[in-house]
Amino acid sequence: MKRRTLPAAAALAAAAALLLTACGGGDAGSKANDKIAGADSGSKEASASPTESAAADRPKITLPGDLSDTFESWKTGDTTKDAVLGDVAHRIDATNYAIAQGDPELPALNFYYNGGALADAKDWVESIAKDGYSITGVNRYYNAKIDVFDSTSAGVVYCEDQSKAFAKVRKSGKVVKTAVNDDSYVVYTTRLEKNKQGVWQTTKLTSQRGSKSCTP
């Protein structure tokens, strides 16, 4: 499969453009289509109860009532792999929560990202907030494949279905929609590193739209 490596912000932007490609348009115009769709979307409560690594003082993330995710088959039965997947899910939640709040300094971003990926995620959230958009709807995450490289590093590839996720004009609450197509589906490739608190932080992120590994 052909993949293009992107800095985290570019990967988030690609995912974001995808969300509006799937659901954007309308009166918000082309600028909304370029700017909002979704970074990695978050969830109120991940289905299959992703396992979280043992870490104290985790930030509380509560998404608004009109925004949620589902995580399909997000547990493997292996303790380490499930801890990694759990922190991927929490990072997704943190990103969407930050977008919903319009807050690039949300502590949850610092908790689940690190390095350049953190800086780029903050830039992305800030750009969405400045353009006056938020997100709404349901994001579905599935086909997760995980490799644990050693005791402190791992990689996860997973799919996102954004066909029921939408851009929303923050000021008016107007939901922006477009037709669903292959670009409504994204494959993500991530690298995670375990910090001293036991949190698997995302340090690298790439994405590709319309991948045959994710499209129906």
mmCIF file of C-alpha atoms in Angstrom:
data_model
loop_
_atom_site.group_PDB
_atom_site.id
_atom_site.type_symbol
_atom_site.label_atom_id
_atom_site.label_comp_id
_atom_site.label_asym_id
_atom_site.label_seq_id
_atom_site.Cartn_x
_atom_site.Cartn_y
_atom_site.Cartn_z
ATOM 1 C CA MET A 1 0.000 0.000 0.000
ATOM 2 C CA LYS A 2 1.357 3.386 -0.953
ATOM 3 C CA ARG A 3 1.612 5.793 1.962
ATOM 4 C CA ARG A 4 2.931 9.309 2.195
ATOM 5 C CA THR A 5 4.602 10.208 5.474
ATOM 6 C CA LEU A 6 3.305 13.480 6.872
ATOM 7 C CA PRO A 7 4.118 15.567 9.890
ATOM 8 C CA ALA A 8 1.409 15.194 12.490
ATOM 9 C CA ALA A 9 -0.337 18.452 11.616
ATOM 10 C CA ALA A 10 -0.454 17.549 7.939
ATOM 11 C CA ALA A 11 -1.840 14.147 8.783
ATOM 12 C CA LEU A 12 -4.470 15.755 10.963
ATOM 13 C CA ALA A 13 -5.236 18.202 8.176
ATOM 14 C CA ALA A 14 -5.637 15.361 5.710
ATOM 15 C CA ALA A 15 -8.059 13.676 8.064
ATOM 16 C CA ALA A 16 -9.777 16.980 8.596
ATOM 17 C CA ALA A 17 -10.201 17.642 4.932
ATOM 18 C CA LEU A 18 -11.611 14.152 4.680
ATOM 19 C CA LEU A 19 -14.298 14.768 7.260
ATOM 20 C CA LEU A 20 -15.591 17.731 5.329
ATOM 21 C CA THR A 21 -15.175 15.880 2.075
ATOM 22 C CA ALA A 22 -17.474 13.303 3.555
ATOM 23 C CA CYS A 23 -19.788 15.679 5.305
ATOM 24 C CA GLY A 24 -18.885 19.274 4.550
ATOM 25 C CA GLY A 25 -19.992 21.858 2.016
ATOM 26 C CA GLY A 26 -23.218 23.820 2.165
ATOM 27 C CA ASP A 27 -23.202 27.452 3.179
ATOM 28 C CA ALA A 28 -19.859 27.203 4.956
ATOM 29 C CA GLY A 29 -18.173 27.048 1.556
ATOM 30 C CA SER A 30 -14.852 25.733 0.348
ATOM 31 C CA LYS A 31 -12.862 27.207 3.210
ATOM 32 C CA ALA A 32 -14.717 24.986 5.650
ATOM 33 C CA ASN A 33 -14.023 22.008 3.420
ATOM 34 C CA ASP A 34 -10.317 22.762 3.628
ATOM 35 C CA LYS A 35 -10.231 23.432 7.336
ATOM 36 C CA ILE A 36 -12.440 21.365 9.516
ATOM 37 C CA ALA A 37 -13.019 17.837 9.166
ATOM 38 C CA GLY A 38 -11.441 16.010 11.555
ATOM 39 C CA ALA A 39 -8.357 15.375 12.984
ATOM 40 C CA ASP A 40 -8.631 12.246 14.915
ATOM 41 C CA SER A 41 -12.113 12.398 16.359
ATOM 42 C CA GLY A 42 -12.848 11.651 19.968
ATOM 43 C CA SER A 43 -15.483 9.786 21.803
ATOM 44 C CA LYS A 44 -17.612 10.010 24.850
ATOM 45 C CA GLU A 45 -17.050 6.386 25.582
ATOM 46 C CA ALA A 46 -15.102 4.004 23.387
ATOM 47 C CA SER A 47 -16.960 0.800 22.655
ATOM 48 C CA ALA A 48 -15.266 -2.409 23.777
ATOM 49 C CA SER A 49 -13.856 -0.399 26.700
ATOM 50 C CA PRO A 50 -10.285 0.174 25.511
ATOM 51 C CA THR A 51 -7.780 -0.690 28.212
ATOM 52 C CA GLU A 52 -5.810 2.256 29.531
ATOM 53 C CA SER A 53 -2.238 1.981 30.683
ATOM 54 C CA ALA A 54 -1.592 2.452 34.372
ATOM 55 C CA ALA A 55 -0.997 6.166 34.765
ATOM 56 C CA ALA A 56 -1.992 8.559 37.508
ATOM 57 C CA ASP A 57 -3.926 11.784 37.050
ATOM 58 C CA ARG A 58 -5.363 11.131 33.601
ATOM 59 C CA PRO A 59 -7.179 14.187 32.245
ATOM 60 C CA LYS A 60 -10.951 13.923 32.149
ATOM 61 C CA ILE A 61 -12.388 14.071 28.636
ATOM 62 C CA THR A 62 -16.134 14.577 28.169
ATOM 63 C CA LEU A 63 -17.247 15.197 24.614
ATOM 64 C CA PRO A 64 -20.380 17.236 23.879
ATOM 65 C CA GLY A 65 -23.604 15.302 23.432
ATOM 66 C CA ASP A 66 -23.548 15.618 19.641
ATOM 67 C CA LEU A 67 -20.097 14.061 19.190
ATOM 68 C CA SER A 68 -19.002 10.462 19.735
ATOM 69 C CA ASP A 69 -16.894 7.590 18.410
ATOM 70 C CA THR A 70 -17.219 3.866 18.221
ATOM 71 C CA PHE A 71 -14.174 1.608 18.444
ATOM 72 C CA GLU A 72 -14.815 -1.774 16.855
ATOM 73 C CA SER A 73 -12.818 -4.815 18.035
ATOM 74 C CA TRP A 74 -10.463 -2.488 19.894
ATOM 75 C CA LYS A 75 -9.245 -5.177 22.318
ATOM 76 C CA THR A 76 -6.893 -8.076 21.637
ATOM 77 C CA GLY A 77 -6.740 -9.864 24.986
ATOM 78 C CA ASP A 78 -3.035 -9.017 25.283
ATOM 79 C CA THR A 79 -2.360 -6.662 28.198
ATOM 80 C CA THR A 80 0.346 -4.589 26.522
ATOM 81 C CA LYS A 81 -1.392 -4.316 23.166
ATOM 82 C CA ASP A 82 -4.653 -3.330 24.832
ATOM 83 C CA ALA A 83 -2.868 -0.624 26.831
ATOM 84 C CA VAL A 84 -1.439 0.787 23.589
ATOM 85 C CA LEU A 85 -4.827 0.687 21.864
ATOM 86 C CA GLY A 86 -6.424 2.288 24.899
ATOM 87 C CA ASP A 87 -4.079 5.256 24.708
ATOM 88 C CA VAL A 88 -4.636 5.575 20.955
ATOM 89 C CA ALA A 89 -8.356 5.850 21.710
ATOM 90 C CA HIS A 90 -7.729 8.422 24.437
ATOM 91 C CA ARG A 91 -5.531 10.447 22.065
ATOM 92 C CA ILE A 92 -8.357 10.426 19.526
ATOM 93 C CA ASP A 93 -10.740 11.592 22.246
ATOM 94 C CA ALA A 94 -8.330 14.301 23.346
ATOM 95 C CA THR A 95 -7.958 15.705 19.841
ATOM 96 C CA ASN A 96 -11.667 15.886 19.154
ATOM 97 C CA TYR A 97 -12.344 17.276 22.593
ATOM 98 C CA ALA A 98 -9.804 20.027 21.971
ATOM 99 C CA ILE A 99 -11.461 20.815 18.633
ATOM 100 C CA ALA A 100 -14.915 20.857 20.238
ATOM 101 C CA GLN A 101 -13.638 23.194 22.967
ATOM 102 C CA GLY A 102 -11.603 25.295 20.535
ATOM 103 C CA ASP A 103 -8.685 24.953 22.949
ATOM 104 C CA PRO A 104 -5.203 24.090 21.581
ATOM 105 C CA GLU A 105 -3.770 24.262 25.111
ATOM 106 C CA LEU A 106 -6.025 21.530 26.456
ATOM 107 C CA PRO A 107 -3.956 19.480 28.959
ATOM 108 C CA ALA A 108 -5.174 16.219 27.396
ATOM 109 C CA LEU A 109 -3.193 16.995 24.231
ATOM 110 C CA ASN A 110 0.020 17.252 26.240
ATOM 111 C CA PHE A 111 -0.877 14.004 27.959
ATOM 112 C CA TYR A 112 -1.401 11.868 24.837
ATOM 113 C CA TYR A 113 0.948 13.525 22.308
ATOM 114 C CA ASN A 114 4.665 14.248 22.473
ATOM 115 C CA GLY A 115 7.370 16.024 20.484
ATOM 116 C CA GLY A 116 6.618 17.437 17.069
ATOM 117 C CA ALA A 117 3.316 15.574 16.980
ATOM 118 C CA LEU A 118 2.160 17.607 19.981
ATOM 119 C CA ALA A 119 3.177 20.946 18.479
ATOM 120 C CA ASP A 120 1.472 20.109 15.193
ATOM 121 C CA ALA A 121 -1.722 18.935 16.892
ATOM 122 C CA LYS A 122 -1.939 22.209 18.806
ATOM 123 C CA ASP A 123 -1.429 24.202 15.607
ATOM 124 C CA TRP A 124 -4.185 22.256 13.911
ATOM 125 C CA VAL A 125 -6.697 22.720 16.737
ATOM 126 C CA GLU A 126 -5.880 26.439 16.816
ATOM 127 C CA SER A 127 -6.417 26.803 13.053
ATOM 128 C CA ILE A 128 -9.856 25.194 13.269
ATOM 129 C CA ALA A 129 -10.869 27.418 16.183
ATOM 130 C CA LYS A 130 -9.694 30.569 14.383
ATOM 131 C CA ASP A 131 -11.739 29.617 11.327
ATOM 132 C CA GLY A 132 -14.854 29.284 13.500
ATOM 133 C CA TYR A 133 -15.559 25.566 13.189
ATOM 134 C CA SER A 134 -16.146 22.574 15.401
ATOM 135 C CA ILE A 135 -17.191 18.960 14.723
ATOM 136 C CA THR A 136 -20.270 16.842 15.310
ATOM 137 C CA GLY A 137 -21.546 13.353 14.552
ATOM 138 C CA VAL A 138 -20.172 9.837 14.918
ATOM 139 C CA ASN A 139 -16.725 8.557 13.953
ATOM 140 C CA ARG A 140 -16.120 4.821 13.626
ATOM 141 C CA TYR A 141 -12.674 3.325 14.196
ATOM 142 C CA TYR A 142 -11.897 -0.232 13.103
ATOM 143 C CA ASN A 143 -9.378 -2.704 11.625
ATOM 144 C CA ALA A 144 -6.717 -1.857 14.211
ATOM 145 C CA LYS A 145 -3.424 -3.689 13.736
ATOM 146 C CA ILE A 146 -0.693 -3.328 16.344
ATOM 147 C CA ASP A 147 3.008 -4.153 16.587
ATOM 148 C CA VAL A 148 4.818 -3.837 19.906
ATOM 149 C CA PHE A 149 8.451 -3.180 18.988
ATOM 150 C CA ASP A 150 9.879 -3.277 22.524
ATOM 151 C CA SER A 151 8.935 -2.302 26.074
ATOM 152 C CA THR A 152 8.591 1.411 25.218
ATOM 153 C CA SER A 153 7.644 1.643 21.533
ATOM 154 C CA ALA A 154 4.829 0.372 19.350
ATOM 155 C CA GLY A 155 3.026 1.024 16.076
ATOM 156 C CA VAL A 156 -0.691 0.980 15.300
ATOM 157 C CA VAL A 157 -2.456 1.112 11.929
ATOM 158 C CA TYR A 158 -6.218 1.655 11.973
ATOM 159 C CA CYS A 159 -9.139 2.878 9.872
ATOM 160 C CA GLU A 160 -11.656 5.665 10.408
ATOM 161 C CA ASP A 161 -15.113 5.940 8.860
ATOM 162 C CA GLN A 162 -16.076 9.632 8.739
ATOM 163 C CA SER A 163 -19.260 9.154 6.708
ATOM 164 C CA LYS A 164 -21.403 10.136 9.709
ATOM 165 C CA ALA A 165 -19.110 12.877 11.023
ATOM 166 C CA PHE A 166 -19.699 16.520 10.145
ATOM 167 C CA ALA A 167 -18.184 19.966 10.297
ATOM 168 C CA LYS A 168 -20.163 22.476 12.347
ATOM 169 C CA VAL A 169 -20.073 26.274 12.290
ATOM 170 C CA ARG A 170 -19.268 27.158 15.875
ATOM 171 C CA LYS A 171 -21.169 30.446 16.028
ATOM 172 C CA SER A 172 -24.434 29.337 14.386
ATOM 173 C CA GLY A 173 -24.355 25.605 15.086
ATOM 174 C CA LYS A 174 -25.026 24.923 11.396
ATOM 175 C CA VAL A 175 -23.963 21.425 10.334
ATOM 176 C CA VAL A 176 -22.092 21.291 7.024
ATOM 177 C CA LYS A 177 -22.628 18.240 4.767
ATOM 178 C CA THR A 178 -21.423 16.766 1.486
ATOM 179 C CA ALA A 179 -21.818 13.405 -0.222
ATOM 180 C CA VAL A 180 -20.032 10.340 1.125
ATOM 181 C CA ASN A 181 -17.308 8.844 -1.106
ATOM 182 C CA ASP A 182 -14.122 6.796 -0.817
ATOM 183 C CA ASP A 183 -12.358 9.777 0.748
ATOM 184 C CA SER A 184 -14.718 9.436 3.704
ATOM 185 C CA TYR A 185 -12.492 6.574 4.865
ATOM 186 C CA VAL A 186 -8.971 7.084 6.213
ATOM 187 C CA VAL A 187 -6.133 4.771 7.179
ATOM 188 C CA TYR A 188 -3.807 6.032 9.912
ATOM 189 C CA THR A 189 -0.302 4.826 10.740
ATOM 190 C CA THR A 190 1.006 5.858 14.143
ATOM 191 C CA ARG A 191 4.072 5.395 16.310
ATOM 192 C CA LEU A 192 3.771 5.494 20.071
ATOM 193 C CA GLU A 193 6.348 5.717 22.836
ATOM 194 C CA LYS A 194 5.726 4.876 26.472
ATOM 195 C CA ASN A 195 6.675 7.625 28.901
ATOM 196 C CA LYS A 196 7.721 7.364 32.557
ATOM 197 C CA GLN A 197 4.085 7.609 33.671
ATOM 198 C CA GLY A 198 3.230 4.536 31.616
ATOM 199 C CA VAL A 199 1.296 6.485 28.964
ATOM 200 C CA TRP A 200 1.691 5.447 25.326
ATOM 201 C CA GLN A 201 2.057 8.859 23.668
ATOM 202 C CA THR A 202 1.661 9.404 19.925
ATOM 203 C CA THR A 203 4.933 10.692 18.475
ATOM 204 C CA LYS A 204 4.317 10.167 14.743
ATOM 205 C CA LEU A 205 1.162 10.111 12.612
ATOM 206 C CA THR A 206 0.522 9.556 8.905
ATOM 207 C CA SER A 207 -2.757 9.201 7.009
ATOM 208 C CA GLN A 208 -4.112 8.230 3.618
ATOM 209 C CA ARG A 209 -7.608 8.806 2.253
ATOM 210 C CA GLY A 210 -9.582 6.293 0.239
ATOM 211 C CA SER A 211 -7.341 3.363 1.096
ATOM 212 C CA LYS A 212 -8.699 0.026 -0.117
ATOM 213 C CA SER A 213 -7.886 -1.397 3.296
ATOM 214 C CA CYS A 214 -10.576 0.831 4.813
ATOM 215 C CA THR A 215 -13.229 1.476 2.148
ATOM 216 C CA PRO A 216 -16.386 -0.682 2.177
#
